[in-house]
């Protein structure tokens, strides 16, 4: 193949320059003054990742300097929202450092809204502070740019390299430039994966002409999970997918509406409905329904049940708040700074929230470990507070030596959000630098064969297309290859119907999951025949393969956990109750990189905070 290979040798390689990745690059430089730090990013770090479009609020800030919250309070909050199951050591570690990250953002020029009376950051809620955040991403990207030796934009990382002198140690990563088609080989002593979570695993509500409109960024393709899974890293809580109640069709956020504008929901007949489902929910989850604040999944549950009972649609009552010109402005600005398309949808559907209460809907499920759920890699915790079973050397290191993670990549750490993900990047980088120092002059072995094999594998979809294209005279259906979009729609359909998507009201059971897993396995074979007509489609092909691995992991975990822990996120029809006696635990999986077999196990939940 006449493809150019570009080599880069470095100490720390950061895969993905989003919130976690920029934090990692910044901190790696602080501790590793003389180390070579490189970022490989699929898009361009100035506008990449979930924060690309900007944010209106930083959702995780303790405010400890003003006595507002302590890290322990945040652990209790996250634990409560996740029905008891979080990695409390990681959550505490993030929470005790997050304020300093936020202070950095302000120092770097991010404009914060301030409370005119107190001078403090303006609170939207107990944990959220409000910002003029359109330029949030370029601001953190600038900090990363000032810290890294080199930033490679437009590199889709497809696989991690392994050190062949040791059984279980990472040695870098490989990928390709989505514009030039060059093959890139990064040899690194430590790798920090911060490549974000996954949308388009389940069939979205918006299909056809609306396809591409999702709540979670459509370009988040589960690479953080797939790269780690391929390398043999253990994953945790992958069943804990997230479903969001959001404004219909534009997926506009509701946080500022509930918290700042004090809007509220009602059913299609103008009635409050959450209390209707209290007894039903109590029968499923027991006293968790009495917790304050009500866990997000249980609020979703009431929403879903009310719609199923035929009393939809659910509306957000905006007509009252929007009479106040200030709140009206905040309501619109909330979208203009973060989800412009919701404002466009309303304009196109003649919805003025001052006069019409807009509809809400529940989204398709997404997989992510930094927002309000816990999916991700199983990693070592901080040495001062983690119990032995959660600690094997270096903070945020996965079960593969030298492989670290941050943000969506890491499991068990819900409610980190933008600031918490950046903080996790910092924590991972600090530990990665220590890991590199401890390595001293130990050599790694990465053979030409390993590098050559990956090159062959990565560009194979273009080969498939070039050869197979000759067999058809027109159209997109070929006997020899499958286009990425066709594969994606197949994946989404299976996940939707068998693993608990929207079209089945988030319901699944062991029989459905077993069949779904079979179908996903068949897909894995078929995806060897993906055809890519150009570099853009090659990127789509690899995004699809990463999504498939993520989906397989979600299905395996969902089958393993025999209970309904989070009604409103998904239901196991064969185990419709929360079962604390058997399942007050974390789930772990490992896919054998050689055989492709999945092994599942339970891990204890340690409650470190009372
Ligand atoms: C819709 C939405 C709304 C949100 N609202 C808020 C909010 O209001 N306040 C708040 O604080 N937080 C909010 N968050 C959460 C916050 O955005 C995330 O917690 C945070 O961005 C996660 O950081 P990350 O580094 O894991 O992922 P990201 O920031 O998404 O970064 C991942 C990076 O990896 C890159 N990448 C992906 N695949 C590859 C690959 N194969 N090779 C190379 N690079 C790759 C991506 O291009 C991207 O740059 C929101 C998230 C979403 C999705």
XYZ file of N, CA, C and O and ligand atoms in Angstrom, residues 15-21 40-45 48-51 55-60 136-137 155-158 194-197 215-217 219-221 223-224 227 246 253 338-339 368 370-371 406-409 416-419 421-422 546, ligand 1:
293
model
N -4.938 10.633 24.202
C -5.824 10.298 23.078
C -7.159 11.004 23.294
O -7.922 10.652 24.198
N -7.418 12.024 22.479
C -8.656 12.806 22.630
C -8.381 14.081 23.396
O -7.985 14.031 24.561
N -8.583 15.221 22.731
C -8.314 16.506 23.378
C -9.589 17.228 23.757
O -9.791 18.396 23.427
N -10.482 16.526 24.450
C -11.699 17.162 24.977
C -11.417 17.696 26.372
O -10.300 18.164 26.653
N -12.398 17.607 27.253
C -12.199 18.159 28.599
C -11.155 17.363 29.373
O -10.257 17.931 29.991
N -11.260 16.040 29.338
C -10.285 15.212 30.052
C -8.895 15.348 29.454
O -7.897 15.476 30.173
N -8.832 15.351 28.138
C -7.541 15.381 27.447
C -6.798 16.691 27.633
O -5.570 16.703 27.817
N -3.261 13.332 20.476
C -3.798 12.895 19.176
C -5.310 13.048 19.240
O -5.970 12.436 20.084
N -5.855 13.879 18.375
C -7.267 14.260 18.451
C -7.955 14.048 17.094
O -7.418 14.427 16.056
N -9.139 13.478 17.156
C -9.879 13.144 15.933
C -10.336 14.389 15.162
O -10.356 14.396 13.943
N -10.712 15.430 15.889
C -11.206 16.651 15.244
C -10.139 17.738 15.377
O -9.013 17.547 14.940
N -10.508 18.866 15.971
C -9.526 19.910 16.257
C -9.807 20.367 17.679
O -10.955 20.715 17.993
N -8.795 20.356 18.525
C -9.062 20.555 19.958
C -9.762 21.878 20.267
O -10.369 22.020 21.308
N -13.687 20.590 19.812
C -13.960 19.150 19.750
C -14.639 18.674 21.026
O -14.597 19.342 22.058
N -15.277 17.517 20.922
C -15.858 16.876 22.100
C -17.218 17.434 22.470
O -17.813 18.244 21.754
N -17.710 17.002 23.610
C -19.066 17.340 24.031
C -19.222 18.830 24.344
O -20.324 19.354 24.348
N -18.117 19.520 24.596
C -18.202 20.943 24.950
C -17.938 21.827 23.717
O -17.833 23.047 23.815
N -20.896 25.794 26.754
C -21.804 25.408 27.838
C -22.306 26.665 28.522
O -21.673 27.714 28.454
N -23.412 26.516 29.197
C -24.005 27.650 29.907
C -23.757 27.548 31.413
O -23.880 28.508 32.144
N -23.424 26.342 31.831
C -23.169 26.134 33.257
C -22.053 25.121 33.431
O -21.928 24.187 32.650
N -21.248 25.334 34.458
C -20.300 24.299 34.886
C -21.035 23.533 35.976
O -21.411 24.105 37.010
N -21.239 22.263 35.720
C -22.164 21.511 36.573
C -21.548 20.929 37.831
O -22.252 20.311 38.625
N -20.257 21.065 37.981
C -19.635 20.499 39.186
C -18.668 21.510 39.790
O -17.548 21.693 39.295
N -15.710 28.229 26.038
C -15.122 27.347 27.052
C -14.064 26.438 26.412
O -12.935 26.331 26.881
N -14.435 25.807 25.312
C -13.522 24.818 24.725
C -12.241 25.447 24.183
O -11.134 24.971 24.508
N -6.544 13.214 13.769
C -6.068 11.826 13.826
C -7.115 10.975 14.532
O -7.390 11.171 15.719
N -7.700 10.053 13.819
C -8.608 9.090 14.451
C -7.763 7.934 14.975
O -7.156 7.191 14.192
N -7.687 7.829 16.295
C -6.945 6.719 16.891
C -7.839 5.486 16.861
O -8.994 5.532 17.296
N -7.324 4.395 16.337
C -8.151 3.193 16.166
C -7.788 2.071 17.134
O -8.647 1.292 17.537
N -8.844 9.674 26.655
C -9.891 10.634 27.023
C -10.712 10.924 25.765
O -10.895 12.065 25.365
N -11.165 9.838 25.136
C -11.796 9.967 23.817
C -13.325 9.996 23.879
O -13.986 9.790 22.863
N -13.886 10.253 25.060
C -15.323 10.532 25.154
C -16.230 9.308 25.112
O -15.795 8.183 24.853
N -17.515 9.538 25.362
C -18.516 8.469 25.463
C -19.135 8.128 24.119
O -18.498 8.297 23.079
N -28.929 14.016 21.531
C -28.560 14.836 22.690
C -27.047 14.844 22.825
O -26.418 15.877 22.816
N -26.488 13.666 22.915
C -25.041 13.562 23.054
C -24.407 13.792 21.688
O -24.990 13.482 20.655
N -23.191 14.323 21.687
C -22.540 14.688 20.433
C -22.522 13.502 19.462
O -22.093 12.409 19.830
N -20.634 12.816 17.135
C -19.284 12.347 16.791
C -18.635 11.574 17.937
O -17.512 11.116 17.803
N -19.336 11.440 19.068
C -18.778 10.642 20.176
C -19.073 9.177 19.897
O -20.208 8.725 19.989
N -18.049 8.425 19.536
C -18.283 7.089 18.988
C -17.785 5.965 19.887
O -17.502 4.869 19.419
N -15.015 5.620 21.433
C -13.607 5.234 21.277
C -12.924 4.994 22.625
O -12.077 4.101 22.746
N -13.294 5.788 23.623
C -12.647 5.610 24.929
C -12.859 4.186 25.431
O -11.959 3.584 26.026
N -11.177 1.404 22.613
C -9.711 1.318 22.657
C -9.273 0.528 23.890
O -8.403 -0.344 23.814
N -35.601 15.626 27.884
C -35.136 16.849 27.234
C -36.256 17.446 26.379
O -37.246 16.777 26.086
N -31.401 21.302 26.719
C -31.267 20.951 28.142
C -32.365 21.572 28.999
O -32.906 22.626 28.671
N -25.476 26.958 23.925
C -25.178 25.544 24.161
C -25.865 24.599 23.178
O -25.268 23.628 22.727
N -27.127 24.867 22.850
C -27.870 23.967 21.955
C -28.704 24.829 21.017
O -29.935 24.875 21.106
N -21.987 6.913 28.771
C -20.963 7.889 29.153
C -20.711 7.856 30.656
O -21.601 7.585 31.439
N -19.103 10.420 32.523
C -18.792 11.663 33.233
C -20.025 12.500 33.506
O -19.993 13.407 34.311
N -21.108 12.230 32.819
C -22.337 13.004 33.027
C -23.048 12.390 34.224
O -22.461 12.285 35.286
N -9.610 9.336 31.641
C -10.229 10.499 32.277
C -11.564 10.798 31.617
O -11.778 10.472 30.445
N -12.453 11.412 32.372
C -13.757 11.820 31.833
C -14.636 10.614 31.566
O -14.714 9.691 32.387
N -15.267 10.604 30.416
C -16.181 9.509 30.077
C -15.487 8.148 30.093
O -16.136 7.106 30.246
N -14.181 8.150 29.892
C -13.447 6.885 29.805
C -13.497 6.084 31.101
O -13.445 4.860 31.078
N -19.325 14.120 37.168
C -18.065 14.868 37.077
C -18.258 16.065 36.136
O -17.747 17.149 36.365
N -18.955 15.821 35.046
C -19.248 16.855 34.049
C -17.958 17.482 33.493
O -16.900 16.890 33.582
N -18.099 18.707 32.939
C -16.951 19.307 32.239
C -15.776 19.544 33.183
O -14.647 19.130 32.914
N -16.070 20.199 34.306
C -14.989 20.547 35.236
C -14.394 19.293 35.881
O -13.169 19.192 36.053
N -14.303 16.295 34.561
C -13.542 15.539 33.568
C -12.164 16.159 33.387
O -11.152 15.454 33.279
N -12.134 17.481 33.327
C -10.844 18.182 33.229
C -9.979 17.814 34.445
O -8.792 17.527 34.330
N -15.888 0.885 16.734
C -15.781 1.254 18.145
C -17.154 1.214 18.810
O -17.298 0.795 19.952
C -25.236 17.338 25.559
C -24.315 17.526 26.715
C -24.512 18.576 27.573
C -23.652 18.787 28.618
N -23.857 19.851 29.418
C -22.975 20.124 30.393
C -23.120 21.301 31.175
O -24.063 22.067 31.010
N -22.195 21.541 32.125
C -21.123 20.710 32.346
O -20.309 21.000 33.206
N -20.970 19.583 31.618
C -21.862 19.275 30.653
N -21.717 18.135 29.909
C -20.674 17.159 30.274
C -19.307 17.411 29.646
O -19.448 17.891 28.358
C -18.541 16.093 29.651
O -18.551 15.610 30.982
C -17.090 16.213 29.214
O -16.989 16.855 27.976
C -16.440 14.829 29.134
O -15.097 14.976 28.856
P -14.287 13.885 27.999
O -12.907 14.382 27.858
O -14.503 12.536 28.554
O -15.029 13.879 26.582
P -15.088 15.032 25.475
O -14.972 16.373 26.088
O -16.277 14.742 24.652
O -13.767 14.791 24.625
C -13.523 13.619 23.883
C -12.489 13.975 22.815
O -11.990 12.797 22.202
C -11.937 12.989 20.789
N -11.998 11.668 20.170
C -13.050 10.828 20.129
N -12.714 9.675 19.527
C -11.421 9.788 19.193
C -10.510 8.920 18.548
N -10.860 7.700 18.168
N -9.248 9.357 18.329
C -8.871 10.602 18.725
N -9.691 11.457 19.353
C -10.952 11.051 19.594
C -13.123 13.879 20.506
O -13.026 14.505 19.260
C -13.061 14.838 21.692
O -12.211 15.916 21.464
C -22.579 17.892 28.848
C -22.394 16.811 27.988
C -23.255 16.632 26.935
C -23.031 15.472 26.028
